[in-house]
Amino acid sequence: MFRLAGIIIGAITGGLGGAVLGYIIGMVVDSLLRPTVKVHTRVYNRQDFTESLLILSSAVIKADGHFKRSELYYLRDFLMNALGPSRTEDALHRLQEIMKNDYNIQSVCATLRTESSIHERLLIVQYLFGLANADGFLHPDEISMIRNISMWMGVAPGDYESIKHMFMGSTSGQAGGGYRSSGYTSKAEELSNDYKILEISQDATDDEVKKAYRALAKKHHPDRVAHLGEEMRKAAEEKFARLSQAYDNIRKARGMK
């Protein structure tokens, strides 16, 4: 498997190919992978962060028992954006070694919990869902692994569910609990996901809808990651826009002003 992966890696050329979440997390890594970065008054080591991210990626890739070409493409795209060609090659070789071993994922997450901000951890969860969904199918074991990683990193259940449903807006349920990209989502399904993105039930009052949106808009506002650079801010604006879209859909469906 790894020999085949090496052949594929050597054959791949080109840019990001539309990996939007790869771009997002790439900006996080690009900002964090400087010689040293002060986070919560502690020195953040770029090599340790790369190692942690590769271990988490490996855990999600192995969750469903298959290492798929689409996942390799997705991972390579974001590494290229974050690290550049030479370091990407080193990181992919390191990933091959990581894939052969078992790691204490909970311990890795505990380190990220103390060494990174909640805003950065939320983007990591987004990246992992993008990786899992690279083949157009969210396997139940992949979802379970990301849920555990999210919990171990200290991400609130509501935040995890909100991010998950950002990906499920264009998927349909499958036997066994997985979700496959369907290419079509009914208005009812889309609206149901919008409520989940805002972390509220469909019987919430108009005031509760407004309150939920204001709270999430504050939490996910691009200014929260402005210190990571203008490109990171632009990426965060995409996430913020999805929250706003969910709110607008609900507001229009209810006839709210």
Tab-separated table of C-alpha atoms in Angstrom:
chain	number	residue	atom	x	y	z
A	1	MET	CA	0.000	0.000	0.000
A	2	PHE	CA	2.754	2.438	0.931
A	3	ARG	CA	4.777	1.630	-2.185
A	4	LEU	CA	1.715	2.421	-4.298
A	5	ALA	CA	1.179	5.604	-2.287
A	6	GLY	CA	4.769	6.593	-2.989
A	7	ILE	CA	4.247	6.123	-6.728
A	8	ILE	CA	1.101	8.217	-6.632
A	9	ILE	CA	2.826	10.942	-4.627
A	10	GLY	CA	5.636	11.108	-7.160
A	11	ALA	CA	3.169	11.369	-10.036
A	12	ILE	CA	0.997	14.125	-8.642
A	13	THR	CA	1.569	17.662	-9.895
A	14	GLY	CA	-0.429	20.851	-9.755
A	15	GLY	CA	-2.056	23.117	-7.198
A	16	LEU	CA	-4.809	22.881	-4.650
A	17	GLY	CA	-7.484	21.571	-6.973
A	18	GLY	CA	-10.309	23.128	-5.032
A	19	ALA	CA	-9.507	21.655	-1.610
A	20	VAL	CA	-11.193	24.474	0.273
A	21	LEU	CA	-10.735	23.060	3.733
A	22	GLY	CA	-7.178	22.161	2.863
A	23	TYR	CA	-6.701	25.838	2.195
A	24	ILE	CA	-8.252	26.740	5.537
A	25	ILE	CA	-6.168	24.419	7.657
A	26	GLY	CA	-3.147	25.172	5.501
A	27	MET	CA	-3.392	28.752	6.568
A	28	VAL	CA	-3.481	27.657	10.202
A	29	VAL	CA	-0.413	25.499	9.764
A	30	ASP	CA	1.362	28.137	7.684
A	31	SER	CA	0.909	30.577	10.528
A	32	LEU	CA	1.852	28.133	13.256
A	33	LEU	CA	4.789	26.492	11.485
A	34	ARG	CA	7.218	29.320	12.021
A	35	PRO	CA	10.415	28.576	13.946
A	36	THR	CA	8.542	29.265	17.184
A	37	VAL	CA	5.160	30.703	17.955
A	38	LYS	CA	4.041	31.948	21.340
A	39	VAL	CA	0.684	30.422	22.279
A	40	HIS	CA	-0.704	31.014	25.757
A	41	THR	CA	2.793	32.160	26.866
A	42	ARG	CA	4.322	28.786	25.868
A	43	VAL	CA	6.688	28.099	22.970
A	44	TYR	CA	4.897	26.246	20.179
A	45	ASN	CA	7.252	23.929	18.290
A	46	ARG	CA	6.487	23.676	14.583
A	47	GLN	CA	7.840	20.132	14.275
A	48	ASP	CA	5.642	18.931	17.136
A	49	PHE	CA	2.570	20.524	15.568
A	50	THR	CA	3.250	18.914	12.192
A	51	GLU	CA	3.741	15.553	13.879
A	52	SER	CA	0.466	15.917	15.797
A	53	LEU	CA	-1.477	16.857	12.686
A	54	LEU	CA	-0.048	13.920	10.733
A	55	ILE	CA	-0.941	11.533	13.553
A	56	LEU	CA	-4.526	12.802	13.640
A	57	SER	CA	-4.731	12.549	9.855
A	58	SER	CA	-3.468	8.969	10.044
A	59	ALA	CA	-6.073	8.094	12.672
A	60	VAL	CA	-8.909	9.359	10.473
A	61	ILE	CA	-7.500	7.735	7.317
A	62	LYS	CA	-7.197	4.347	9.053
A	63	ALA	CA	-10.579	4.582	10.791
A	64	ASP	CA	-12.513	2.893	7.973
A	65	GLY	CA	-9.746	0.404	7.176
A	66	HIS	CA	-8.800	1.917	3.812
A	67	PHE	CA	-6.213	4.452	2.634
A	68	LYS	CA	-7.849	5.944	-0.447
A	69	ARG	CA	-6.228	7.897	-3.256
A	70	SER	CA	-8.658	10.803	-2.742
A	71	GLU	CA	-7.462	11.134	0.858
A	72	LEU	CA	-3.849	11.169	-0.299
A	73	TYR	CA	-4.602	13.927	-2.808
A	74	TYR	CA	-6.416	15.969	-0.176
A	75	LEU	CA	-3.612	15.587	2.363
A	76	ARG	CA	-0.901	16.405	-0.152
A	77	ASP	CA	-2.756	19.506	-1.318
A	78	PHE	CA	-2.988	21.015	2.132
A	79	LEU	CA	0.619	20.098	2.980
A	80	MET	CA	1.847	21.752	-0.211
A	81	ASN	CA	-0.041	24.898	0.708
A	82	ALA	CA	1.206	24.868	4.281
A	83	LEU	CA	4.785	23.635	3.971
A	84	GLY	CA	5.976	23.973	0.394
A	85	PRO	CA	7.292	21.186	-1.900
A	86	SER	CA	10.431	20.056	-0.054
A	87	ARG	CA	8.888	19.883	3.403
A	88	THR	CA	5.763	18.261	1.966
A	89	GLU	CA	7.847	15.369	0.662
A	90	ASP	CA	9.416	14.940	4.101
A	91	ALA	CA	6.002	15.093	5.781
A	92	LEU	CA	4.543	12.460	3.435
A	93	HIS	CA	7.460	10.125	4.131
A	94	ARG	CA	6.875	10.684	7.832
A	95	LEU	CA	3.171	9.914	7.349
A	96	GLN	CA	4.111	6.538	5.863
A	97	GLU	CA	6.010	5.710	9.053
A	98	ILE	CA	3.164	6.969	11.244
A	99	MET	CA	0.652	4.835	9.332
A	100	LYS	CA	2.622	1.701	10.281
A	101	ASN	CA	2.334	2.378	14.011
A	102	ASP	CA	-0.305	2.965	16.654
A	103	TYR	CA	-0.263	6.189	18.653
A	104	ASN	CA	-1.994	7.453	21.760
A	105	ILE	CA	-4.408	9.778	19.980
A	106	GLN	CA	-5.887	11.015	23.238
A	107	SER	CA	-2.444	12.165	24.403
A	108	VAL	CA	-1.801	13.977	21.110
A	109	CYS	CA	-5.140	15.753	21.454
A	110	ALA	CA	-4.374	16.703	25.051
A	111	THR	CA	-1.227	18.462	23.842
A	112	LEU	CA	-3.145	20.362	21.167
A	113	ARG	CA	-5.717	21.300	23.782
A	114	THR	CA	-3.076	23.134	25.802
A	115	GLU	CA	-0.882	24.377	22.948
A	116	SER	CA	-3.475	25.856	20.558
A	117	SER	CA	-6.474	28.156	20.756
A	118	ILE	CA	-10.054	26.939	20.481
A	119	HIS	CA	-10.390	28.730	17.145
A	120	GLU	CA	-7.448	26.761	15.744
A	121	ARG	CA	-8.843	23.499	17.123
A	122	LEU	CA	-12.199	24.160	15.473
A	123	LEU	CA	-10.402	24.555	12.156
A	124	ILE	CA	-8.553	21.281	12.756
A	125	VAL	CA	-11.914	19.549	13.193
A	126	GLN	CA	-13.049	21.135	9.923
A	127	TYR	CA	-9.923	19.869	8.182
A	128	LEU	CA	-10.422	16.315	9.473
A	129	PHE	CA	-13.999	16.251	8.195
A	130	GLY	CA	-12.731	17.463	4.829
A	131	LEU	CA	-10.145	14.673	4.803
A	132	ALA	CA	-12.733	12.041	5.735
A	133	ASN	CA	-15.121	13.334	3.073
A	134	ALA	CA	-12.466	13.481	0.335
A	135	ASP	CA	-13.962	10.371	-1.283
A	136	GLY	CA	-17.492	11.763	-1.066
A	137	PHE	CA	-18.448	9.436	1.791
A	138	LEU	CA	-18.370	9.996	5.549
A	139	HIS	CA	-17.905	6.517	7.015
A	140	PRO	CA	-19.427	6.020	10.496
A	141	ASP	CA	-16.023	4.952	11.859
A	142	GLU	CA	-14.462	8.145	10.503
A	143	ILE	CA	-17.207	10.217	12.109
A	144	SER	CA	-16.654	8.395	15.405
A	145	MET	CA	-12.898	9.017	15.288
A	146	ILE	CA	-13.331	12.732	14.571
A	147	ARG	CA	-15.899	12.980	17.354
A	148	ASN	CA	-13.391	11.474	19.807
A	149	ILE	CA	-10.577	13.725	18.576
A	150	SER	CA	-12.833	16.743	18.936
A	151	MET	CA	-13.804	15.747	22.470
A	152	TRP	CA	-10.207	15.045	23.508
A	153	MET	CA	-9.095	18.430	22.152
A	154	GLY	CA	-11.703	20.105	24.356
A	155	VAL	CA	-14.079	21.146	21.578
A	156	ALA	CA	-17.629	21.513	22.888
A	157	PRO	CA	-20.169	18.948	21.583
A	158	GLY	CA	-22.293	21.723	20.111
A	159	ASP	CA	-19.342	23.115	18.142
A	160	TYR	CA	-18.517	19.622	16.874
A	161	GLU	CA	-22.098	19.018	15.729
A	162	SER	CA	-22.228	22.416	14.058
A	163	ILE	CA	-19.103	21.671	12.013
A	164	LYS	CA	-20.271	18.141	11.176
A	165	HIS	CA	-23.523	19.404	9.750
A	166	MET	CA	-21.695	21.904	7.559
A	167	PHE	CA	-20.484	18.818	5.699
A	168	MET	CA	-23.741	16.920	5.818
A	169	GLY	CA	-25.670	19.619	3.992
A	170	SER	CA	-24.816	17.998	0.646
A	171	THR	CA	-24.865	14.354	1.761
A	172	SER	CA	-27.490	11.669	2.100
A	173	GLY	CA	-27.730	8.942	4.724
A	174	GLN	CA	-26.561	5.436	3.810
A	175	ALA	CA	-27.040	2.008	5.326
A	176	GLY	CA	-24.623	1.497	8.202
A	177	GLY	CA	-24.732	5.094	9.347
A	178	GLY	CA	-22.489	6.727	6.762
A	179	TYR	CA	-23.197	9.748	4.574
A	180	ARG	CA	-22.521	10.004	0.854
A	181	SER	CA	-22.377	13.186	-1.216
A	182	SER	CA	-25.668	13.229	-3.067
A	183	GLY	CA	-25.377	16.305	-5.277
A	184	TYR	CA	-28.896	17.268	-4.213
A	185	THR	CA	-30.375	18.379	-0.922
A	186	SER	CA	-34.051	19.088	-0.421
A	187	LYS	CA	-35.115	22.399	1.094
A	188	ALA	CA	-36.323	20.574	4.198
A	189	GLU	CA	-32.992	18.753	4.615
A	190	GLU	CA	-31.034	21.945	4.068
A	191	LEU	CA	-33.134	23.820	6.612
A	192	SER	CA	-32.748	20.986	9.121
A	193	ASN	CA	-28.967	21.232	8.766
A	194	ASP	CA	-29.147	25.012	9.144
A	195	TYR	CA	-30.748	24.597	12.559
A	196	LYS	CA	-28.044	22.119	13.553
A	197	ILE	CA	-25.328	24.504	12.376
A	198	LEU	CA	-26.794	27.153	14.693
A	199	GLU	CA	-27.016	24.503	17.450
A	200	ILE	CA	-30.758	24.983	18.034
A	201	SER	CA	-33.921	22.935	17.525
A	202	GLN	CA	-36.526	23.721	14.901
A	203	ASP	CA	-39.047	24.675	17.578
A	204	ALA	CA	-36.792	27.456	18.925
A	205	THR	CA	-38.395	30.871	19.181
A	206	ASP	CA	-37.364	33.712	16.881
A	207	ASP	CA	-35.547	35.349	19.778
A	208	GLU	CA	-33.655	32.112	20.467
A	209	VAL	CA	-32.665	31.913	16.797
A	210	LYS	CA	-31.292	35.458	16.905
A	211	LYS	CA	-29.495	34.823	20.187
A	212	ALA	CA	-27.885	31.614	18.887
A	213	TYR	CA	-26.677	33.327	15.730
A	214	ARG	CA	-25.213	36.290	17.631
A	215	ALA	CA	-23.336	33.957	19.986
A	216	LEU	CA	-21.887	31.843	17.167
A	217	ALA	CA	-21.084	34.878	15.038
A	218	LYS	CA	-19.077	36.268	17.938
A	219	LYS	CA	-17.253	32.961	18.494
A	220	HIS	CA	-16.398	32.440	14.823
A	221	HIS	CA	-15.802	36.038	13.797
A	222	PRO	CA	-12.756	36.402	11.502
A	223	ASP	CA	-11.234	38.938	13.890
A	224	ARG	CA	-10.642	36.023	16.278
A	225	VAL	CA	-7.893	34.718	14.013
A	226	ALA	CA	-6.655	38.029	12.608
A	227	HIS	CA	-3.360	37.513	14.480
A	228	LEU	CA	-2.632	34.556	12.196
A	229	GLY	CA	-2.456	36.774	9.129
A	230	GLU	CA	-4.674	38.226	6.421
A	231	GLU	CA	-4.963	34.963	4.479
A	232	MET	CA	-6.125	33.137	7.604
A	233	ARG	CA	-8.664	35.870	8.188
A	234	LYS	CA	-9.998	35.440	4.648
A	235	ALA	CA	-10.326	31.694	5.181
A	236	ALA	CA	-12.197	32.261	8.437
A	237	GLU	CA	-14.572	34.548	6.573
A	238	GLU	CA	-15.700	31.535	4.520
A	239	LYS	CA	-16.663	29.716	7.694
A	240	PHE	CA	-18.388	32.814	9.057
A	241	ALA	CA	-20.328	33.110	5.793
A	242	ARG	CA	-21.722	29.574	6.220
A	243	LEU	CA	-23.099	30.524	9.630
A	244	SER	CA	-24.657	33.642	8.154
A	245	GLN	CA	-26.156	31.611	5.328
A	246	ALA	CA	-27.741	29.196	7.796
A	247	TYR	CA	-29.218	32.104	9.746
A	248	ASP	CA	-30.546	33.782	6.588
A	249	ASN	CA	-32.180	30.545	5.436
A	250	ILE	CA	-33.939	30.133	8.777
A	251	ARG	CA	-34.923	33.792	8.908
A	252	LYS	CA	-36.479	33.657	5.431
A	253	ALA	CA	-38.284	30.383	6.130
A	254	ARG	CA	-39.839	31.919	9.251
A	255	GLY	CA	-40.546	35.304	7.722
A	256	MET	CA	-38.349	36.979	10.326
A	257	LYS	CA	-37.291	40.575	9.818
